[in-house]
Amino acid sequence: GGGCCSSPEAAAWAAAATRDALLLARPLVAHTAATVAAGQEGMACAEETSLAVAVLACSFASKELSGLCRPSAEPSDLELMAFLLDLTAHPLRRLALVTQDVWLEVADLPLAARAPPLQHGLQERLVEALVGQCTYPQGFNGDWDDCDAPGVDEFVFKELRGDSPGVAGVADALSNAFFTLKSAYLDLLLPKLHSSQQQGQGQGGHPGGGQGAWWEAEAALFACTSVARDVTKFIQQPLVMVAGVHER
């Protein structure tokens, strides 16, 4: 038989210790987020450390996912999953790219195999985070050379939106979220469209007149078009059922 180091108890202890060690880095990552959002310079070391933490956290979560998400998950397990959401929403958008595979793996778990906070509520927060990351920087004029928004890199931004060859970006995660949320997915996006329309009509009564009138609406439309095929299938399902009844 194996030694004590290979026992289930030892493995569980090691997983818990790793989880807790990763959570100790959460304040550092939060501080980095605040400094990046404020446009402070000289944070290269902290940013690279946050990126390394993100890679480690995602690798660990991928390995221990069923335990972290189980219905009887401990508070610290749920806190780690919340930490992954923090990484996804981090203004240093490279971190959001790192988390994408984990969210695809979470979506593969049946809802019944997940703790309640990791079901619909998680998907709603994930959609909000991904839409935020796929929103053009405020004041963006179409030329990335003129864009100095903190934490935003043209190539990372294009990868997130799937505009780079061979990169799916966030589309798969959004599709999985729609599969779980159905019409609630669209309910999350409609206020962004409505709000942007109101802002756009705030000056002179014509679109584009309000500050920030277009980029939030564009991001919401991007999130809608990313699941357009899924929405079509969802709408067609009851129609197919009705057609089948009439055929009988």
PDB file of N, CA and C in Angstrom, residues 63-167:
ATOM      1  N   LYS A  63      -7.686  21.312 -11.358  1.00  0.00           N
ATOM      2  CA  LYS A  63      -7.383  19.988 -10.798  1.00  0.00           C
ATOM      3  C   LYS A  63      -8.373  19.591  -9.709  1.00  0.00           C
ATOM      4  N   GLU A  64      -8.822  20.567  -8.922  1.00  0.00           N
ATOM      5  CA  GLU A  64      -9.675  20.278  -7.764  1.00  0.00           C
ATOM      6  C   GLU A  64     -11.118  20.744  -7.966  1.00  0.00           C
ATOM      7  N   LEU A  65     -11.533  20.921  -9.212  1.00  0.00           N
ATOM      8  CA  LEU A  65     -12.793  21.608  -9.492  1.00  0.00           C
ATOM      9  C   LEU A  65     -14.007  20.937  -8.868  1.00  0.00           C
ATOM     10  N   SER A  66     -14.114  19.620  -8.997  1.00  0.00           N
ATOM     11  CA  SER A  66     -15.302  18.941  -8.473  1.00  0.00           C
ATOM     12  C   SER A  66     -15.413  19.121  -6.966  1.00  0.00           C
ATOM     13  N   GLY A  67     -14.275  19.141  -6.266  1.00  0.00           N
ATOM     14  CA  GLY A  67     -14.299  19.351  -4.826  1.00  0.00           C
ATOM     15  C   GLY A  67     -14.623  20.783  -4.451  1.00  0.00           C
ATOM     16  N   LEU A  68     -14.081  21.742  -5.212  1.00  0.00           N
ATOM     17  CA  LEU A  68     -14.345  23.148  -4.923  1.00  0.00           C
ATOM     18  C   LEU A  68     -15.801  23.521  -5.165  1.00  0.00           C
ATOM     19  N   CYS A  69     -16.418  22.852  -6.133  1.00  0.00           N
ATOM     20  CA  CYS A  69     -17.783  23.215  -6.529  1.00  0.00           C
ATOM     21  C   CYS A  69     -18.862  22.329  -5.920  1.00  0.00           C
ATOM     22  N   ARG A  70     -18.478  21.297  -5.210  1.00  0.00           N
ATOM     23  CA  ARG A  70     -19.456  20.319  -4.721  1.00  0.00           C
ATOM     24  C   ARG A  70     -20.544  20.988  -3.882  1.00  0.00           C
ATOM     25  N   PRO A  71     -21.734  20.402  -3.827  1.00  0.00           N
ATOM     26  CA  PRO A  71     -22.833  20.997  -3.058  1.00  0.00           C
ATOM     27  C   PRO A  71     -22.479  21.299  -1.610  1.00  0.00           C
ATOM     28  N   SER A  72     -21.584  20.487  -1.024  1.00  0.00           N
ATOM     29  CA  SER A  72     -21.189  20.713   0.364  1.00  0.00           C
ATOM     30  C   SER A  72     -19.885  21.514   0.467  1.00  0.00           C
ATOM     31  N   ALA A  73     -19.590  22.323  -0.548  1.00  0.00           N
ATOM     32  CA  ALA A  73     -18.344  23.089  -0.561  1.00  0.00           C
ATOM     33  C   ALA A  73     -18.204  23.939   0.690  1.00  0.00           C
ATOM     34  N   GLU A  74     -16.963  24.037   1.185  1.00  0.00           N
ATOM     35  CA  GLU A  74     -16.678  24.847   2.355  1.00  0.00           C
ATOM     36  C   GLU A  74     -16.638  26.336   1.965  1.00  0.00           C
ATOM     37  N   PRO A  75     -16.805  27.220   2.920  1.00  0.00           N
ATOM     38  CA  PRO A  75     -16.733  28.664   2.617  1.00  0.00           C
ATOM     39  C   PRO A  75     -15.446  29.061   1.897  1.00  0.00           C
ATOM     40  N   SER A  76     -14.330  28.433   2.273  1.00  0.00           N
ATOM     41  CA  SER A  76     -13.063  28.760   1.619  1.00  0.00           C
ATOM     42  C   SER A  76     -13.042  28.290   0.167  1.00  0.00           C
ATOM     43  N   ASP A  77     -13.743  27.202  -0.134  1.00  0.00           N
ATOM     44  CA  ASP A  77     -13.853  26.745  -1.521  1.00  0.00           C
ATOM     45  C   ASP A  77     -14.601  27.781  -2.348  1.00  0.00           C
ATOM     46  N   LEU A  78     -15.704  28.263  -1.799  1.00  0.00           N
ATOM     47  CA  LEU A  78     -16.501  29.267  -2.500  1.00  0.00           C
ATOM     48  C   LEU A  78     -15.736  30.580  -2.632  1.00  0.00           C
ATOM     49  N   GLU A  79     -14.914  30.869  -1.624  1.00  0.00           N
ATOM     50  CA  GLU A  79     -14.112  32.090  -1.690  1.00  0.00           C
ATOM     51  C   GLU A  79     -13.093  31.992  -2.819  1.00  0.00           C
ATOM     52  N   LEU A  80     -12.526  30.812  -3.033  1.00  0.00           N
ATOM     53  CA  LEU A  80     -11.570  30.658  -4.128  1.00  0.00           C
ATOM     54  C   LEU A  80     -12.269  30.857  -5.475  1.00  0.00           C
ATOM     55  N   MET A  81     -13.478  30.329  -5.613  1.00  0.00           N
ATOM     56  CA  MET A  81     -14.212  30.523  -6.860  1.00  0.00           C
ATOM     57  C   MET A  81     -14.545  32.009  -7.067  1.00  0.00           C
ATOM     58  N   ALA A  82     -14.837  32.703  -5.970  1.00  0.00           N
ATOM     59  CA  ALA A  82     -15.070  34.146  -6.057  1.00  0.00           C
ATOM     60  C   ALA A  82     -13.783  34.865  -6.461  1.00  0.00           C
ATOM     61  N   PHE A  83     -12.656  34.360  -5.980  1.00  0.00           N
ATOM     62  CA  PHE A  83     -11.360  34.920  -6.356  1.00  0.00           C
ATOM     63  C   PHE A  83     -11.135  34.775  -7.858  1.00  0.00           C
ATOM     64  N   LEU A  84     -11.540  33.633  -8.420  1.00  0.00           N
ATOM     65  CA  LEU A  84     -11.405  33.435  -9.868  1.00  0.00           C
ATOM     66  C   LEU A  84     -12.265  34.451 -10.634  1.00  0.00           C
ATOM     67  N   LEU A  85     -13.428  34.769 -10.090  1.00  0.00           N
ATOM     68  CA  LEU A  85     -14.251  35.809 -10.708  1.00  0.00           C
ATOM     69  C   LEU A  85     -13.556  37.170 -10.634  1.00  0.00           C
ATOM     70  N   ASP A  86     -12.896  37.435  -9.503  1.00  0.00           N
ATOM     71  CA  ASP A  86     -12.122  38.678  -9.378  1.00  0.00           C
ATOM     72  C   ASP A  86     -11.061  38.750 -10.476  1.00  0.00           C
ATOM     73  N   LEU A  87     -10.390  37.632 -10.711  1.00  0.00           N
ATOM     74  CA  LEU A  87      -9.348  37.584 -11.738  1.00  0.00           C
ATOM     75  C   LEU A  87      -9.950  37.818 -13.118  1.00  0.00           C
ATOM     76  N   THR A  88     -11.136  37.271 -13.335  1.00  0.00           N
ATOM     77  CA  THR A  88     -11.792  37.439 -14.633  1.00  0.00           C
ATOM     78  C   THR A  88     -12.179  38.888 -14.877  1.00  0.00           C
ATOM     79  N   ALA A  89     -12.540  39.594 -13.820  1.00  0.00           N
ATOM     80  CA  ALA A  89     -12.963  40.993 -13.947  1.00  0.00           C
ATOM     81  C   ALA A  89     -11.813  41.983 -13.738  1.00  0.00           C
ATOM     82  N   HIS A  90     -10.619  41.500 -13.543  1.00  0.00           N
ATOM     83  CA  HIS A  90      -9.470  42.346 -13.226  1.00  0.00           C
ATOM     84  C   HIS A  90      -9.185  43.321 -14.365  1.00  0.00           C
ATOM     85  N   PRO A  91      -8.895  44.588 -14.056  1.00  0.00           N
ATOM     86  CA  PRO A  91      -8.615  45.554 -15.121  1.00  0.00           C
ATOM     87  C   PRO A  91      -7.372  45.218 -15.945  1.00  0.00           C
ATOM     88  N   LEU A  92      -6.489  44.382 -15.406  1.00  0.00           N
ATOM     89  CA  LEU A  92      -5.378  43.859 -16.202  1.00  0.00           C
ATOM     90  C   LEU A  92      -5.930  42.664 -16.990  1.00  0.00           C
ATOM     91  N   ARG A  93      -6.343  42.920 -18.216  1.00  0.00           N
ATOM     92  CA  ARG A  93      -7.192  41.965 -18.924  1.00  0.00           C
ATOM     93  C   ARG A  93      -6.486  40.668 -19.297  1.00  0.00           C
ATOM     94  N   ARG A  94      -5.174  40.635 -19.186  1.00  0.00           N
ATOM     95  CA  ARG A  94      -4.465  39.368 -19.410  1.00  0.00           C
ATOM     96  C   ARG A  94      -4.951  38.300 -18.425  1.00  0.00           C
ATOM     97  N   LEU A  95      -5.308  38.723 -17.224  1.00  0.00           N
ATOM     98  CA  LEU A  95      -5.743  37.769 -16.209  1.00  0.00           C
ATOM     99  C   LEU A  95      -7.060  37.111 -16.608  1.00  0.00           C
ATOM    100  N   ALA A  96      -7.927  37.869 -17.263  1.00  0.00           N
ATOM    101  CA  ALA A  96      -9.207  37.313 -17.703  1.00  0.00           C
ATOM    102  C   ALA A  96      -8.998  36.192 -18.714  1.00  0.00           C
ATOM    103  N   LEU A  97      -8.007  36.365 -19.580  1.00  0.00           N
ATOM    104  CA  LEU A  97      -7.716  35.312 -20.561  1.00  0.00           C
ATOM    105  C   LEU A  97      -7.322  34.010 -19.882  1.00  0.00           C
ATOM    106  N   VAL A  98      -6.539  34.127 -18.813  1.00  0.00           N
ATOM    107  CA  VAL A  98      -6.038  32.943 -18.111  1.00  0.00           C
ATOM    108  C   VAL A  98      -7.175  32.106 -17.536  1.00  0.00           C
ATOM    109  N   THR A  99      -8.277  32.750 -17.157  1.00  0.00           N
ATOM    110  CA  THR A  99      -9.354  32.045 -16.447  1.00  0.00           C
ATOM    111  C   THR A  99     -10.337  31.319 -17.365  1.00  0.00           C
ATOM    112  N   GLN A 100     -10.265  31.532 -18.653  1.00  0.00           N
ATOM    113  CA  GLN A 100     -11.323  31.048 -19.543  1.00  0.00           C
ATOM    114  C   GLN A 100     -11.532  29.537 -19.492  1.00  0.00           C
ATOM    115  N   ASP A 101     -10.463  28.774 -19.480  1.00  0.00           N
ATOM    116  CA  ASP A 101     -10.605  27.308 -19.475  1.00  0.00           C
ATOM    117  C   ASP A 101     -11.311  26.811 -18.217  1.00  0.00           C
ATOM    118  N   VAL A 102     -11.057  27.460 -17.095  1.00  0.00           N
ATOM    119  CA  VAL A 102     -11.709  27.032 -15.848  1.00  0.00           C
ATOM    120  C   VAL A 102     -13.219  27.169 -15.957  1.00  0.00           C
ATOM    121  N   TRP A 103     -13.678  28.277 -16.542  1.00  0.00           N
ATOM    122  CA  TRP A 103     -15.134  28.485 -16.639  1.00  0.00           C
ATOM    123  C   TRP A 103     -15.781  27.482 -17.591  1.00  0.00           C
ATOM    124  N   LEU A 104     -15.045  27.052 -18.593  1.00  0.00           N
ATOM    125  CA  LEU A 104     -15.576  26.017 -19.477  1.00  0.00           C
ATOM    126  C   LEU A 104     -15.707  24.696 -18.721  1.00  0.00           C
ATOM    127  N   GLU A 105     -14.745  24.422 -17.854  1.00  0.00           N
ATOM    128  CA  GLU A 105     -14.794  23.196 -17.057  1.00  0.00           C
ATOM    129  C   GLU A 105     -15.909  23.254 -16.021  1.00  0.00           C
ATOM    130  N   VAL A 106     -16.128  24.421 -15.447  1.00  0.00           N
ATOM    131  CA  VAL A 106     -17.239  24.575 -14.497  1.00  0.00           C
ATOM    132  C   VAL A 106     -18.560  24.285 -15.211  1.00  0.00           C
ATOM    133  N   ALA A 107     -18.699  24.779 -16.423  1.00  0.00           N
ATOM    134  CA  ALA A 107     -19.938  24.581 -17.179  1.00  0.00           C
ATOM    135  C   ALA A 107     -20.187  23.109 -17.489  1.00  0.00           C
ATOM    136  N   ASP A 108     -19.129  22.315 -17.520  1.00  0.00           N
ATOM    137  CA  ASP A 108     -19.283  20.876 -17.785  1.00  0.00           C
ATOM    138  C   ASP A 108     -19.845  20.123 -16.584  1.00  0.00           C
ATOM    139  N   LEU A 109     -19.787  20.749 -15.407  1.00  0.00           N
ATOM    140  CA  LEU A 109     -20.344  20.112 -14.211  1.00  0.00           C
ATOM    141  C   LEU A 109     -21.856  20.289 -14.202  1.00  0.00           C
ATOM    142  N   PRO A 110     -22.623  19.247 -13.962  1.00  0.00           N
ATOM    143  CA  PRO A 110     -24.080  19.414 -13.851  1.00  0.00           C
ATOM    144  C   PRO A 110     -24.421  20.390 -12.732  1.00  0.00           C
ATOM    145  N   LEU A 111     -25.503  21.125 -12.889  1.00  0.00           N
ATOM    146  CA  LEU A 111     -25.898  22.069 -11.848  1.00  0.00           C
ATOM    147  C   LEU A 111     -26.077  21.378 -10.501  1.00  0.00           C
ATOM    148  N   ALA A 112     -26.592  20.165 -10.528  1.00  0.00           N
ATOM    149  CA  ALA A 112     -26.815  19.438  -9.279  1.00  0.00           C
ATOM    150  C   ALA A 112     -25.515  19.084  -8.578  1.00  0.00           C
ATOM    151  N   ALA A 113     -24.403  19.120  -9.311  1.00  0.00           N
ATOM    152  CA  ALA A 113     -23.103  18.795  -8.723  1.00  0.00           C
ATOM    153  C   ALA A 113     -22.379  20.034  -8.223  1.00  0.00           C
ATOM    154  N   ARG A 114     -23.059  21.178  -8.261  1.00  0.00           N
ATOM    155  CA  ARG A 114     -22.448  22.437  -7.826  1.00  0.00           C
ATOM    156  C   ARG A 114     -23.188  23.001  -6.625  1.00  0.00           C
ATOM    157  N   ALA A 115     -22.441  23.682  -5.781  1.00  0.00           N
ATOM    158  CA  ALA A 115     -23.055  24.388  -4.654  1.00  0.00           C
ATOM    159  C   ALA A 115     -23.994  25.462  -5.202  1.00  0.00           C
ATOM    160  N   PRO A 116     -25.082  25.780  -4.511  1.00  0.00           N
ATOM    161  CA  PRO A 116     -26.041  26.784  -5.010  1.00  0.00           C
ATOM    162  C   PRO A 116     -25.411  28.099  -5.458  1.00  0.00           C
ATOM    163  N   PRO A 117     -24.421  28.648  -4.718  1.00  0.00           N
ATOM    164  CA  PRO A 117     -23.835  29.918  -5.179  1.00  0.00           C
ATOM    165  C   PRO A 117     -23.086  29.799  -6.506  1.00  0.00           C
ATOM    166  N   LEU A 118     -22.783  28.565  -6.924  1.00  0.00           N
ATOM    167  CA  LEU A 118     -22.008  28.355  -8.145  1.00  0.00           C
ATOM    168  C   LEU A 118     -22.892  27.927  -9.311  1.00  0.00           C
ATOM    169  N   GLN A 119     -24.184  28.161  -9.175  1.00  0.00           N
ATOM    170  CA  GLN A 119     -25.102  27.815 -10.256  1.00  0.00           C
ATOM    171  C   GLN A 119     -25.471  29.081 -11.036  1.00  0.00           C
ATOM    172  N   HIS A 120     -26.707  29.506 -11.008  1.00  0.00           N
ATOM    173  CA  HIS A 120     -27.132  30.634 -11.822  1.00  0.00           C
ATOM    174  C   HIS A 120     -26.442  31.943 -11.418  1.00  0.00           C
ATOM    175  N   GLY A 121     -26.279  32.151 -10.127  1.00  0.00           N
ATOM    176  CA  GLY A 121     -25.658  33.388  -9.670  1.00  0.00           C
ATOM    177  C   GLY A 121     -24.240  33.545 -10.192  1.00  0.00           C
ATOM    178  N   LEU A 122     -23.486  32.459 -10.202  1.00  0.00           N
ATOM    179  CA  LEU A 122     -22.121  32.495 -10.722  1.00  0.00           C
ATOM    180  C   LEU A 122     -22.125  32.879 -12.197  1.00  0.00           C
ATOM    181  N   GLN A 123     -23.029  32.273 -12.963  1.00  0.00           N
ATOM    182  CA  GLN A 123     -23.068  32.557 -14.397  1.00  0.00           C
ATOM    183  C   GLN A 123     -23.452  34.013 -14.663  1.00  0.00           C
ATOM    184  N   GLU A 124     -24.342  34.558 -13.851  1.00  0.00           N
ATOM    185  CA  GLU A 124     -24.712  35.965 -14.020  1.00  0.00           C
ATOM    186  C   GLU A 124     -23.517  36.871 -13.774  1.00  0.00           C
ATOM    187  N   ARG A 125     -22.775  36.602 -12.705  1.00  0.00           N
ATOM    188  CA  ARG A 125     -21.598  37.432 -12.405  1.00  0.00           C
ATOM    189  C   ARG A 125     -20.518  37.245 -13.467  1.00  0.00           C
ATOM    190  N   LEU A 126     -20.419  36.028 -14.006  1.00  0.00           N
ATOM    191  CA  LEU A 126     -19.427  35.765 -15.043  1.00  0.00           C
ATOM    192  C   LEU A 126     -19.758  36.550 -16.313  1.00  0.00           C
ATOM    193  N   VAL A 127     -21.030  36.571 -16.685  1.00  0.00           N
ATOM    194  CA  VAL A 127     -21.434  37.340 -17.868  1.00  0.00           C
ATOM    195  C   VAL A 127     -21.091  38.817 -17.676  1.00  0.00           C
ATOM    196  N   GLU A 128     -21.402  39.353 -16.506  1.00  0.00           N
ATOM    197  CA  GLU A 128     -21.095  40.759 -16.233  1.00  0.00           C
ATOM    198  C   GLU A 128     -19.590  41.019 -16.368  1.00  0.00           C
ATOM    199  N   ALA A 129     -18.779  40.104 -15.840  1.00  0.00           N
ATOM    200  CA  ALA A 129     -17.327  40.278 -15.900  1.00  0.00           C
ATOM    201  C   ALA A 129     -16.825  40.202 -17.343  1.00  0.00           C
ATOM    202  N   LEU A 130     -17.308  39.225 -18.095  1.00  0.00           N
ATOM    203  CA  LEU A 130     -16.833  39.045 -19.466  1.00  0.00           C
ATOM    204  C   LEU A 130     -17.272  40.192 -20.366  1.00  0.00           C
ATOM    205  N   VAL A 131     -18.492  40.660 -20.192  1.00  0.00           N
ATOM    206  CA  VAL A 131     -18.956  41.803 -20.985  1.00  0.00           C
ATOM    207  C   VAL A 131     -18.108  43.035 -20.662  1.00  0.00           C
ATOM    208  N   GLY A 132     -17.792  43.203 -19.385  1.00  0.00           N
ATOM    209  CA  GLY A 132     -16.934  44.319 -19.001  1.00  0.00           C
ATOM    210  C   GLY A 132     -15.563  44.240 -19.651  1.00  0.00           C
ATOM    211  N   GLN A 133     -15.002  43.044 -19.716  1.00  0.00           N
ATOM    212  CA  GLN A 133     -13.676  42.881 -20.309  1.00  0.00           C
ATOM    213  C   GLN A 133     -13.691  43.067 -21.819  1.00  0.00           C
ATOM    214  N   CYS A 134     -14.857  42.859 -22.419  1.00  0.00           N
ATOM    215  CA  CYS A 134     -14.977  43.000 -23.875  1.00  0.00           C
ATOM    216  C   CYS A 134     -15.531  44.365 -24.277  1.00  0.00           C
ATOM    217  N   THR A 135     -15.550  45.296 -23.342  1.00  0.00           N
ATOM    218  CA  THR A 135     -16.008  46.653 -23.618  1.00  0.00           C
ATOM    219  C   THR A 135     -14.818  47.512 -24.024  1.00  0.00           C
ATOM    220  N   TYR A 136     -14.962  48.190 -25.140  1.00  0.00           N
ATOM    221  CA  TYR A 136     -13.884  49.089 -25.561  1.00  0.00           C
ATOM    222  C   TYR A 136     -13.646  50.142 -24.484  1.00  0.00           C
ATOM    223  N   PRO A 137     -12.387  50.571 -24.343  1.00  0.00           N
ATOM    224  CA  PRO A 137     -12.088  51.593 -23.327  1.00  0.00           C
ATOM    225  C   PRO A 137     -12.887  52.870 -23.579  1.00  0.00           C
ATOM    226  N   GLN A 138     -13.288  53.517 -22.504  1.00  0.00           N
ATOM    227  CA  GLN A 138     -14.019  54.773 -22.623  1.00  0.00           C
ATOM    228  C   GLN A 138     -13.154  55.798 -23.362  1.00  0.00           C
ATOM    229  N   GLY A 139     -13.733  56.414 -24.360  1.00  0.00           N
ATOM    230  CA  GLY A 139     -12.993  57.388 -25.149  1.00  0.00           C
ATOM    231  C   GLY A 139     -12.270  56.801 -26.338  1.00  0.00           C
ATOM    232  N   PHE A 140     -12.372  55.480 -26.533  1.00  0.00           N
ATOM    233  CA  PHE A 140     -11.713  54.829 -27.672  1.00  0.00           C
ATOM    234  C   PHE A 140     -12.258  55.408 -28.977  1.00  0.00           C
ATOM    235  N   ASN A 141     -11.339  55.807 -29.871  1.00  0.00           N
ATOM    236  CA  ASN A 141     -11.753  56.465 -31.118  1.00  0.00           C
ATOM    237  C   ASN A 141     -11.512  55.624 -32.352  1.00  0.00           C
ATOM    238  N   GLY A 142     -11.184  54.335 -32.150  1.00  0.00           N
ATOM    239  CA  GLY A 142     -10.939  53.458 -33.289  1.00  0.00           C
ATOM    240  C   GLY A 142      -9.471  53.234 -33.588  1.00  0.00           C
ATOM    241  N   ASP A 143      -8.597  53.978 -32.940  1.00  0.00           N
ATOM    242  CA  ASP A 143      -7.160  53.857 -33.176  1.00  0.00           C
ATOM    243  C   ASP A 143      -6.477  53.442 -31.877  1.00  0.00           C
ATOM    244  N   TRP A 144      -5.951  52.215 -31.855  1.00  0.00           N
ATOM    245  CA  TRP A 144      -5.314  51.719 -30.635  1.00  0.00           C
ATOM    246  C   TRP A 144      -4.048  52.494 -30.291  1.00  0.00           C
ATOM    247  N   ASP A 145      -3.421  53.114 -31.286  1.00  0.00           N
ATOM    248  CA  ASP A 145      -2.220  53.903 -31.008  1.00  0.00           C
ATOM    249  C   ASP A 145      -2.535  55.119 -30.152  1.00  0.00           C
ATOM    250  N   ASP A 146      -3.779  55.565 -30.202  1.00  0.00           N
ATOM    251  CA  ASP A 146      -4.184  56.719 -29.402  1.00  0.00           C
ATOM    252  C   ASP A 146      -4.806  56.317 -28.071  1.00  0.00           C
ATOM    253  N   CYS A 147      -4.849  55.014 -27.802  1.00  0.00           N
ATOM    254  CA  CYS A 147      -5.502  54.514 -26.590  1.00  0.00           C
ATOM    255  C   CYS A 147      -4.466  54.267 -25.501  1.00  0.00           C
ATOM    256  N   ASP A 148      -4.631  54.930 -24.386  1.00  0.00           N
ATOM    257  CA  ASP A 148      -3.718  54.734 -23.257  1.00  0.00           C
ATOM    258  C   ASP A 148      -4.473  54.275 -22.014  1.00  0.00           C
ATOM    259  N   ALA A 149      -5.605  53.588 -22.223  1.00  0.00           N
ATOM    260  CA  ALA A 149      -6.391  53.099 -21.091  1.00  0.00           C
ATOM    261  C   ALA A 149      -5.565  52.091 -20.291  1.00  0.00           C
ATOM    262  N   PRO A 150      -5.564  52.218 -18.965  1.00  0.00           N
ATOM    263  CA  PRO A 150      -4.764  51.316 -18.130  1.00  0.00           C
ATOM    264  C   PRO A 150      -5.251  49.876 -18.212  1.00  0.00           C
ATOM    265  N   GLY A 151      -4.291  48.950 -18.323  1.00  0.00           N
ATOM    266  CA  GLY A 151      -4.612  47.521 -18.291  1.00  0.00           C
ATOM    267  C   GLY A 151      -5.122  46.948 -19.586  1.00  0.00           C
ATOM    268  N   VAL A 152      -5.315  47.805 -20.612  1.00  0.00           N
ATOM    269  CA  VAL A 152      -5.895  47.340 -21.869  1.00  0.00           C
ATOM    270  C   VAL A 152      -4.797  47.210 -22.914  1.00  0.00           C
ATOM    271  N   ASP A 153      -4.665  46.006 -23.442  1.00  0.00           N
ATOM    272  CA  ASP A 153      -3.705  45.727 -24.487  1.00  0.00           C
ATOM    273  C   ASP A 153      -4.476  45.323 -25.738  1.00  0.00           C
ATOM    274  N   GLU A 154      -4.157  45.921 -26.874  1.00  0.00           N
ATOM    275  CA  GLU A 154      -4.912  45.660 -28.105  1.00  0.00           C
ATOM    276  C   GLU A 154      -4.994  44.174 -28.420  1.00  0.00           C
ATOM    277  N   PHE A 155      -3.873  43.466 -28.320  1.00  0.00           N
ATOM    278  CA  PHE A 155      -3.853  42.067 -28.723  1.00  0.00           C
ATOM    279  C   PHE A 155      -4.614  41.186 -27.733  1.00  0.00           C
ATOM    280  N   VAL A 156      -4.495  41.489 -26.444  1.00  0.00           N
ATOM    281  CA  VAL A 156      -5.259  40.744 -25.441  1.00  0.00           C
ATOM    282  C   VAL A 156      -6.752  41.011 -25.625  1.00  0.00           C
ATOM    283  N   PHE A 157      -7.105  42.259 -25.893  1.00  0.00           N
ATOM    284  CA  PHE A 157      -8.503  42.623 -26.102  1.00  0.00           C
ATOM    285  C   PHE A 157      -9.083  41.859 -27.291  1.00  0.00           C
ATOM    286  N   LYS A 158      -8.324  41.787 -28.368  1.00  0.00           N
ATOM    287  CA  LYS A 158      -8.789  41.063 -29.551  1.00  0.00           C
ATOM    288  C   LYS A 158      -8.896  39.564 -29.275  1.00  0.00           C
ATOM    289  N   GLU A 159      -7.994  39.039 -28.461  1.00  0.00           N
ATOM    290  CA  GLU A 159      -8.092  37.620 -28.101  1.00  0.00           C
ATOM    291  C   GLU A 159      -9.345  37.360 -27.274  1.00  0.00           C
ATOM    292  N   LEU A 160      -9.658  38.255 -26.343  1.00  0.00           N
ATOM    293  CA  LEU A 160     -10.854  38.088 -25.527  1.00  0.00           C
ATOM    294  C   LEU A 160     -12.112  38.057 -26.394  1.00  0.00           C
ATOM    295  N   ARG A 161     -12.150  38.873 -27.413  1.00  0.00           N
ATOM    296  CA  ARG A 161     -13.325  38.960 -28.272  1.00  0.00           C
ATOM    297  C   ARG A 161     -13.303  37.965 -29.425  1.00  0.00           C
ATOM    298  N   GLY A 162     -12.242  37.144 -29.477  1.00  0.00           N
ATOM    299  CA  GLY A 162     -12.159  36.151 -30.540  1.00  0.00           C
ATOM    300  C   GLY A 162     -11.813  36.741 -31.889  1.00  0.00           C
ATOM    301  N   ASP A 163     -11.182  37.906 -31.888  1.00  0.00           N
ATOM    302  CA  ASP A 163     -10.817  38.558 -33.144  1.00  0.00           C
ATOM    303  C   ASP A 163      -9.431  38.172 -33.630  1.00  0.00           C
ATOM    304  N   SER A 164      -8.762  37.289 -32.889  1.00  0.00           N
ATOM    305  CA  SER A 164      -7.457  36.793 -33.304  1.00  0.00           C
ATOM    306  C   SER A 164      -7.628  35.408 -33.913  1.00  0.00           C
ATOM    307  N   PRO A 165      -6.905  35.092 -34.991  1.00  0.00           N
ATOM    308  CA  PRO A 165      -7.048  33.789 -35.659  1.00  0.00           C
ATOM    309  C   PRO A 165      -6.815  32.625 -34.707  1.00  0.00           C
ATOM    310  N   GLY A 166      -7.734  31.676 -34.713  1.00  0.00           N
ATOM    311  CA  GLY A 166      -7.577  30.470 -33.907  1.00  0.00           C
ATOM    312  C   GLY A 166      -7.873  30.635 -32.434  1.00  0.00           C
ATOM    313  N   VAL A 167      -8.404  31.795 -32.033  1.00  0.00           N
ATOM    314  CA  VAL A 167      -8.702  32.059 -30.624  1.00  0.00           C
ATOM    315  C   VAL A 167     -10.205  32.250 -30.459  1.00  0.00           C
TER     316      VAL A 167
END
